[in-house]
CSV table of C-alpha atoms in Angstrom, one decimal:
chain,number,residue,atom,x,y,z
V,1,MET,CA,110.8,106.9,80.7
V,2,ILE,CA,109.8,108.4,84.0
V,3,GLN,CA,107.8,111.6,83.8
V,4,SER,CA,107.4,114.0,86.7
V,5,THR,CA,104.0,113.8,88.3
V,6,MET,CA,104.0,117.1,90.2
V,7,ASN,CA,105.3,120.6,89.8
V,8,ASN,CA,106.8,122.8,92.5
V,9,ILE,CA,107.5,120.0,95.0
V,10,LYS,CA,109.3,121.5,97.9
V,11,SER,CA,112.7,120.3,99.1
V,12,PHE,CA,112.5,117.7,102.0
V,13,SER,CA,114.8,115.6,104.1
V,14,VAL,CA,114.8,111.9,104.8
V,15,LEU,CA,116.5,109.9,107.6
V,16,LEU,CA,117.3,106.3,106.9
V,17,THR,CA,117.4,104.4,110.2
V,18,CYS,CA,119.4,101.2,110.8
V,19,CYS,CA,121.1,102.1,107.6
V,20,THR,CA,124.1,100.3,106.3
V,21,MET,CA,126.7,100.7,103.6
V,22,GLN,CA,124.5,98.6,101.3
V,23,ALA,CA,122.0,101.5,101.0
V,24,SER,CA,124.0,103.6,98.5
V,25,ASP,CA,121.6,102.8,95.7
V,26,LEU,CA,118.6,103.7,97.8
V,27,ILE,CA,120.2,107.0,98.7
V,28,LEU,CA,120.8,107.7,95.0
V,29,CYS,CA,117.1,106.8,94.2
V,30,LEU,CA,116.1,109.6,96.6
V,31,ARG,CA,118.6,112.2,95.6
V,32,ASN,CA,118.5,111.6,91.8
V,33,ASN,CA,114.8,111.7,91.5
V,34,GLU,CA,112.7,112.4,88.4
V,35,ASP,CA,111.4,115.7,89.7
V,36,ASN,CA,114.9,117.1,90.4
V,37,VAL,CA,113.7,117.9,93.9
V,38,ASP,CA,116.4,118.6,96.4
V,39,VAL,CA,116.1,115.7,98.8
V,40,LYS,CA,118.6,115.7,101.7
V,41,VAL,CA,119.4,112.2,102.9
V,42,TYR,CA,120.7,111.4,106.4
V,43,ALA,CA,121.7,108.0,107.7
V,44,ALA,CA,121.7,106.5,111.2
V,45,ASN,CA,123.0,103.2,112.7
V,46,ASN,CA,124.1,102.0,116.1
V,47,ARG,CA,127.5,101.0,114.6
V,48,LYS,CA,129.7,103.6,113.0
V,49,GLU,CA,131.5,101.1,110.8
V,50,ASP,CA,128.3,99.9,109.2
V,51,LEU,CA,127.1,103.4,108.1
V,52,PRO,CA,127.2,104.4,104.4
V,53,SER,CA,129.8,106.8,103.1
V,54,GLU,CA,129.4,110.3,104.3
V,55,SER,CA,130.0,111.4,100.8
V,56,LEU,CA,126.6,110.1,99.9
V,57,CYS,CA,124.7,111.7,102.7
V,58,GLU,CA,124.3,115.1,104.3
V,59,LYS,CA,125.3,113.6,107.6
V,60,THR,CA,125.5,110.2,109.4
V,61,PHE,CA,124.6,109.5,113.0
V,62,VAL,CA,125.4,106.8,115.6
V,63,LEU,CA,122.3,106.1,117.6
V,64,PRO,CA,121.7,103.7,120.5
V,65,ASN,CA,120.6,100.2,119.7
V,66,ILE,CA,116.9,99.9,118.9
V,67,ARG,CA,116.4,97.9,122.1
V,68,ASP,CA,117.8,100.7,124.2
V,69,LYS,CA,115.2,102.7,126.2
V,70,GLY,CA,116.6,105.9,124.9
V,71,TYR,CA,116.4,105.0,121.2
V,72,ILE,CA,113.2,106.8,120.3
V,73,GLN,CA,114.1,110.0,122.1
V,74,SER,CA,117.5,110.1,120.5
V,75,LEU,CA,115.9,109.6,117.1
V,76,LEU,CA,113.3,112.3,117.8
V,77,GLN,CA,116.0,114.7,118.9
V,78,ILE,CA,118.0,114.3,115.7
V,79,CYS,CA,114.8,114.7,113.6
V,80,LYS,CA,114.0,118.0,115.3
V,81,GLN,CA,117.6,119.3,115.2
V,82,TYR,CA,118.0,118.6,111.4
V,83,ASN,CA,114.4,119.3,110.3
V,84,ILE,CA,113.8,115.7,109.1
V,85,SER,CA,110.6,115.4,107.1
V,86,ILE,CA,110.4,111.6,106.8
V,87,ILE,CA,111.9,108.5,108.6
V,88,ILE,CA,112.4,105.4,106.4
V,89,PRO,CA,113.4,102.4,108.5
V,90,LYS,CA,115.7,99.8,106.9
V,91,LEU,CA,115.5,97.0,109.4
V,92,SER,CA,112.5,94.8,109.9
V,93,ALA,CA,113.2,94.5,113.7
V,94,GLU,CA,112.6,98.2,114.0
V,95,LEU,CA,109.2,98.4,112.3
V,96,GLU,CA,106.9,97.6,115.2
V,97,LEU,CA,108.8,99.9,117.5
V,98,LEU,CA,108.3,102.8,115.1
V,99,ALA,CA,104.7,101.9,114.5
V,100,LYS,CA,104.0,102.1,118.2
V,101,ASN,CA,105.6,105.5,118.4
V,102,LYS,CA,104.3,106.9,115.0
V,103,SER,CA,102.0,109.4,116.6
V,104,LEU,CA,104.8,110.9,118.7
V,105,PHE,CA,106.8,111.7,115.5
V,106,GLU,CA,103.7,112.9,113.6
V,107,TYR,CA,102.9,115.2,116.5
V,108,ASN,CA,106.2,116.8,115.8
V,109,GLY,CA,105.6,117.0,112.1
V,110,ILE,CA,107.7,114.0,111.1
V,111,LYS,CA,106.3,111.3,108.8
V,112,VAL,CA,107.2,107.7,109.4
V,113,SER,CA,107.2,105.2,106.5
V,114,VAL,CA,105.7,102.3,108.4
V,115,SER,CA,102.5,100.2,108.0
V,116,SER,CA,100.0,99.8,110.8
V,117,LEU,CA,100.9,97.8,113.9
V,118,ASP,CA,98.1,95.3,113.2
V,119,SER,CA,99.4,94.6,109.7
V,120,LEU,CA,103.0,94.2,110.9
V,121,LYS,CA,102.0,91.6,113.5
V,122,ILE,CA,101.4,89.2,110.6
V,123,ALA,CA,103.4,90.5,107.7
V,124,ASN,CA,106.6,91.1,109.8
V,125,ASP,CA,106.3,87.7,111.7
V,126,LYS,CA,107.4,84.6,109.8
V,127,ILE,CA,105.4,82.3,112.1
V,128,GLU,CA,102.1,84.2,111.9
V,129,LEU,CA,102.5,84.8,108.2
V,130,SER,CA,102.8,81.0,107.6
V,131,ARG,CA,99.7,80.4,109.8
V,132,LYS,CA,97.6,82.8,107.8
V,133,TYR,CA,98.9,82.0,104.3
V,134,SER,CA,100.0,78.4,104.4
V,135,GLN,CA,98.3,77.8,101.0
V,136,TYR,CA,101.0,79.9,99.4
V,137,MET,CA,104.0,78.8,101.5
V,138,PRO,CA,106.2,75.8,102.1
V,139,VAL,CA,105.3,73.3,104.9
V,140,GLN,CA,106.6,74.8,108.1
V,141,ILE,CA,106.8,74.2,111.9
V,142,VAL,CA,108.5,75.8,114.9
V,143,ALA,CA,110.8,73.1,116.3
V,144,LYS,CA,110.9,72.8,120.0
V,145,SER,CA,112.6,69.4,120.4
V,146,ILE,CA,114.7,66.9,118.6
V,147,GLN,CA,111.7,64.8,118.1
V,148,ASP,CA,110.1,67.7,116.2
V,149,VAL,CA,113.1,67.7,113.9
V,150,ILE,CA,112.9,64.0,113.3
V,151,ASP,CA,109.2,64.0,112.6
V,152,PHE,CA,109.5,67.0,110.2
V,153,LYS,CA,112.4,65.3,108.3
V,154,ASN,CA,110.2,62.3,107.8
V,155,ARG,CA,107.5,64.5,106.2
V,156,CYS,CA,109.8,66.4,103.8
V,157,ASN,CA,112.6,65.3,101.5
V,158,THR,CA,114.7,68.5,101.8
V,159,ILE,CA,114.4,71.0,104.7
V,160,CYS,CA,115.9,74.3,105.7
V,161,CYS,CA,116.0,76.2,109.0
V,162,LYS,CA,115.7,79.9,109.8
V,163,ILE,CA,115.6,82.1,112.9
V,164,SER,CA,112.2,83.7,113.4
V,165,ASN,CA,113.5,87.1,114.2
V,166,ALA,CA,116.3,87.4,111.7
V,167,TRP,CA,116.4,89.0,108.2
V,168,GLY,CA,118.7,89.4,105.2
V,169,GLY,CA,119.7,85.7,105.1
V,170,LYS,CA,121.0,85.6,108.7
V,171,GLY,CA,120.2,82.4,110.5
V,172,PHE,CA,119.3,80.5,107.3
V,173,ALA,CA,120.7,77.2,106.4
V,174,VAL,CA,119.8,74.2,104.2
V,175,VAL,CA,120.0,70.8,105.7
V,176,ASP,CA,122.3,68.6,103.6
V,177,ASP,CA,124.5,65.9,105.1
V,178,ILE,CA,126.8,65.9,102.0
V,179,LYS,CA,127.2,69.5,101.1
V,180,CYS,CA,127.7,70.5,104.8
V,181,ASP,CA,131.1,68.7,104.6
V,182,ASP,CA,132.1,70.2,101.2
V,183,VAL,CA,134.7,72.9,102.1
V,184,SER,CA,134.1,74.7,98.8
V,185,TYR,CA,130.8,76.0,100.3
V,186,PHE,CA,132.4,77.5,103.5
V,187,HIS,CA,131.8,81.2,103.3
V,188,ALA,CA,131.5,80.9,99.5
V,189,TYR,CA,130.4,84.0,97.7
V,190,GLY,CA,126.8,83.9,96.6
V,191,LYS,CA,126.3,80.3,98.0
V,192,LYS,CA,123.8,79.1,100.6
V,193,HIS,CA,124.9,77.8,104.0
V,194,PHE,CA,124.6,74.1,104.6
V,195,ILE,CA,124.4,72.2,107.9
V,196,SER,CA,123.9,68.5,108.7
V,197,PHE,CA,120.8,66.9,110.2
V,198,GLU,CA,122.8,66.1,113.3
V,199,GLN,CA,123.8,69.7,113.7
V,200,LEU,CA,120.2,70.9,113.3
V,201,CYS,CA,119.2,68.6,116.1
V,202,ARG,CA,121.8,70.1,118.3
V,203,VAL,CA,120.8,73.7,117.4
V,204,VAL,CA,117.2,73.0,118.3
V,205,ASP,CA,118.1,71.2,121.5
V,206,LYS,CA,120.5,73.8,122.8
V,207,ASN,CA,118.9,77.0,121.5
V,208,LYS,CA,117.1,79.1,124.1
V,209,ASN,CA,117.0,82.5,122.6
V,210,HIS,CA,115.3,82.1,119.2
V,211,ALA,CA,112.4,80.2,117.8
V,212,ILE,CA,113.8,77.8,115.2
V,213,ILE,CA,111.6,77.5,112.1
V,214,LEU,CA,111.9,74.3,110.0
V,215,GLN,CA,110.6,74.6,106.4
V,216,GLU,CA,110.4,72.4,103.4
V,217,TYR,CA,113.2,73.6,101.1
V,218,HIS,CA,112.4,74.6,97.5
V,219,ALA,CA,115.5,74.9,95.2
V,220,GLY,CA,114.2,77.3,92.6
V,221,LEU,CA,115.4,80.9,91.9
V,222,ASP,CA,114.9,83.7,94.3
V,223,TYR,CA,112.2,86.1,93.1
V,224,THR,CA,111.1,89.4,94.7
V,225,VAL,CA,108.2,91.8,94.1
V,226,SER,CA,108.8,95.4,95.2
V,227,LEU,CA,105.6,97.4,95.5
V,228,LEU,CA,104.1,100.6,96.8
V,229,ALA,CA,100.8,100.2,98.6
V,230,ASP,CA,98.2,102.7,99.9
V,231,HIS,CA,96.4,101.1,102.9
V,232,GLY,CA,95.7,97.8,101.1
V,233,LYS,CA,95.7,98.9,97.5
V,234,ILE,CA,98.8,98.3,95.4
V,235,LEU,CA,99.7,101.4,93.4
V,236,TYR,CA,102.8,100.0,91.6
V,237,MET,CA,104.7,96.8,91.7
V,238,CYS,CA,107.5,95.1,89.8
V,239,GLY,CA,109.1,91.7,90.1
V,240,TYR,CA,112.6,90.5,89.5
V,241,VAL,CA,114.6,87.3,89.7
V,242,GLY,CA,117.9,86.9,91.5
V,243,TYR,CA,120.6,84.6,90.1
V,244,LEU,CA,123.2,85.5,92.7
V,245,LEU,CA,122.6,86.8,96.2
V,246,GLU,CA,124.6,87.7,99.2
V,247,PHE,CA,123.1,88.6,102.6
V,248,GLY,CA,119.6,88.7,101.0
V,249,CYS,CA,120.7,91.3,98.4
V,250,ILE,CA,120.6,90.5,94.7
V,251,LEU,CA,124.0,90.8,93.1
V,252,TYR,CA,123.0,89.6,89.7
V,253,GLY,CA,119.4,89.6,88.5
V,254,GLU,CA,116.8,90.9,86.0
V,255,ILE,CA,113.3,92.3,85.8
V,256,ARG,CA,110.7,89.6,85.2
V,257,HIS,CA,106.9,89.8,85.3
V,258,ASN,CA,105.1,86.9,87.0
V,259,ASN,CA,101.3,87.0,87.3
V,260,SER,CA,101.1,84.3,90.0
V,261,ALA,CA,103.4,86.3,92.3
V,262,TYR,CA,101.5,89.5,91.5
V,263,ASN,CA,98.1,87.9,92.3
V,264,ILE,CA,99.4,86.7,95.7
V,265,CYS,CA,100.8,90.1,96.5
V,266,THR,CA,97.5,91.8,95.6
V,267,LYS,CA,95.6,89.3,97.9
V,268,ILE,CA,97.9,89.7,100.9
V,269,VAL,CA,98.3,93.5,100.7
V,270,SER,CA,94.5,93.8,100.5
V,271,ASP,CA,94.0,91.4,103.4
V,272,LEU,CA,96.5,93.1,105.7
V,273,LYS,CA,95.9,96.6,104.6
V,274,LEU,CA,99.6,97.1,104.1
V,275,ASP,CA,100.8,100.6,103.4
V,276,GLY,CA,104.0,102.0,101.9
V,277,ASN,CA,107.0,100.2,100.4
V,278,VAL,CA,106.9,96.4,100.6
V,279,GLY,CA,109.1,93.6,99.4
V,280,VAL,CA,107.7,90.1,98.9
V,281,ASP,CA,110.1,87.2,98.5
V,282,PHE,CA,109.3,84.0,96.6
V,283,ILE,CA,110.9,81.0,95.1
V,284,LEU,CA,110.4,80.8,91.3
V,285,ASN,CA,110.1,77.3,89.9
V,286,ASP,CA,111.0,76.2,86.4
V,287,ASP,CA,107.3,76.3,85.3
V,288,ASP,CA,106.9,79.9,86.5
V,289,SER,CA,104.9,78.9,89.6
V,290,VAL,CA,105.9,80.6,92.8
V,291,VAL,CA,106.2,79.7,96.5
V,292,LEU,CA,105.9,82.5,99.0
V,293,LEU,CA,108.7,82.7,101.5
V,294,GLU,CA,108.3,86.0,103.5
V,295,ILE,CA,107.2,89.6,103.4
V,296,ASN,CA,109.4,92.6,104.2
V,297,PRO,CA,106.9,95.4,104.9
V,298,ARG,CA,109.6,98.1,104.3
V,299,ILE,CA,112.1,99.2,101.7
V,300,ASN,CA,113.9,96.1,100.4
V,301,ALA,CA,117.5,95.7,99.4
V,302,THR,CA,117.2,95.7,95.6
V,303,VAL,CA,114.4,98.3,95.1
V,304,SER,CA,116.9,100.4,93.1
V,305,LEU,CA,116.6,97.9,90.2
V,306,VAL,CA,112.9,98.9,89.9
V,307,SER,CA,113.8,102.5,90.0
V,308,LYS,CA,116.3,102.1,87.2
V,309,ALA,CA,113.7,100.1,85.3
V,310,GLY,CA,111.3,103.1,85.3
V,311,CYS,CA,109.5,103.4,88.7
V,312,ASN,CA,111.2,105.1,91.6
V,313,LEU,CA,109.3,103.5,94.5
V,314,PRO,CA,111.3,105.0,97.4
V,315,TYR,CA,110.8,108.5,96.0
V,316,LEU,CA,107.1,107.9,95.3
V,317,ARG,CA,106.6,106.8,98.9
V,318,CYS,CA,108.1,110.1,100.1
V,319,LYS,CA,105.7,112.0,97.9
V,320,GLN,CA,102.8,109.9,99.1
V,321,LEU,CA,103.7,110.6,102.7
V,322,LEU,CA,104.0,114.4,102.0
V,323,GLY,CA,100.5,114.4,100.6
V,324,TYR,CA,101.1,114.5,96.9
V,325,ASN,CA,98.9,112.4,94.6
V,326,VAL,CA,101.0,109.5,93.2
V,327,ASN,CA,98.0,107.5,91.9
V,328,ASN,CA,97.5,106.4,88.3
V,329,VAL,CA,100.8,107.6,86.8
V,330,ASN,CA,101.8,105.6,83.7
V,331,TYR,CA,105.3,104.3,84.3
V,332,GLU,CA,106.9,102.3,81.5
V,333,ILE,CA,108.9,99.5,83.0
V,334,ASN,CA,112.0,98.3,81.1
V,335,ASP,CA,111.4,94.6,81.4
V,336,LYS,CA,114.8,93.8,79.8
V,337,LEU,CA,116.9,95.5,82.5
V,338,LYS,CA,119.4,93.5,84.4
V,339,ILE,CA,121.5,94.3,87.5
V,340,ARG,CA,125.1,93.3,88.4
V,341,LYS,CA,126.5,94.8,91.6
V,342,ARG,CA,130.2,95.2,92.1
V,343,PHE,CA,132.2,96.1,95.2
V,344,GLU,CA,134.0,99.5,95.5
V,345,ALA,CA,136.5,100.8,97.9
V,346,GLU,CA,136.5,104.0,99.8
V,347,TYR,CA,139.7,105.6,101.2
V,348,PHE,CA,139.5,108.2,104.0
V,349,ILE,CA,141.4,109.6,106.9
């Protein structure tokens, strides 16, 4: 059971940026917190159709694209107008931009839940992360030619590809000349995407906009550790396995402790001095060994499972940013908890 760690916590407001309809559980983590504090949640996105239901939020906003020159000023204007206390970014592509402008928001009394720019340059970059922590990760290269693809295929039995600047499962495919022709996999719910070796060669040869990463493919279960860090020190963490995923989000999974994954997280968080909410993705093998895939130095998609299990990491992060002491609280994690997500419809005029 979660016990309140502070008395007389004042009401505050949170703005979730690049927020999508998949954030409903996160919104409820903040609003239905263990201290019964009135947390007002706002949501912003550059696409109105992607925003969560207004019934869950105080208000939703349509902002410019994060690459637009006016994005930061538009964001700051909303924060001032609606007295926003904390900004929580939901998209990895936005993290470095907010880190560069963190002082501007803090000058105006607005906390930004983002780690330091130096830590993000490794943790938020698939290529740099592999260079620094290759001992934990699959064999990986950045393919610049068809010959690179051929040479890498000769090194590894099974390979996959991913785009360097994409998250949430976008741009990922497993190279399999048989399954790529199996129509039952086309847009199949909870299934991975497959392409042929020939198609991979064409992608690498013709692609000019993205760095294409080739990686040795490991076919174990998806495993994630959600954690809260304080400038390199992990305060709380909890791992869980995913049996069914869609767009990087676990649809069926359960809490599961794994010492190997926890030790790797402790090492990396300490090395990079990561701060705030972090999600670390692994592949879990049959023998309980793990292979590191990537780090999301932000709120991750299934952090609500940890909240339901006994440790409300998003709310704790808010308290941490507002100056409350969140260290050394004894949270009892329900290690038998499972999650199954279902789709719901919303009807409106």
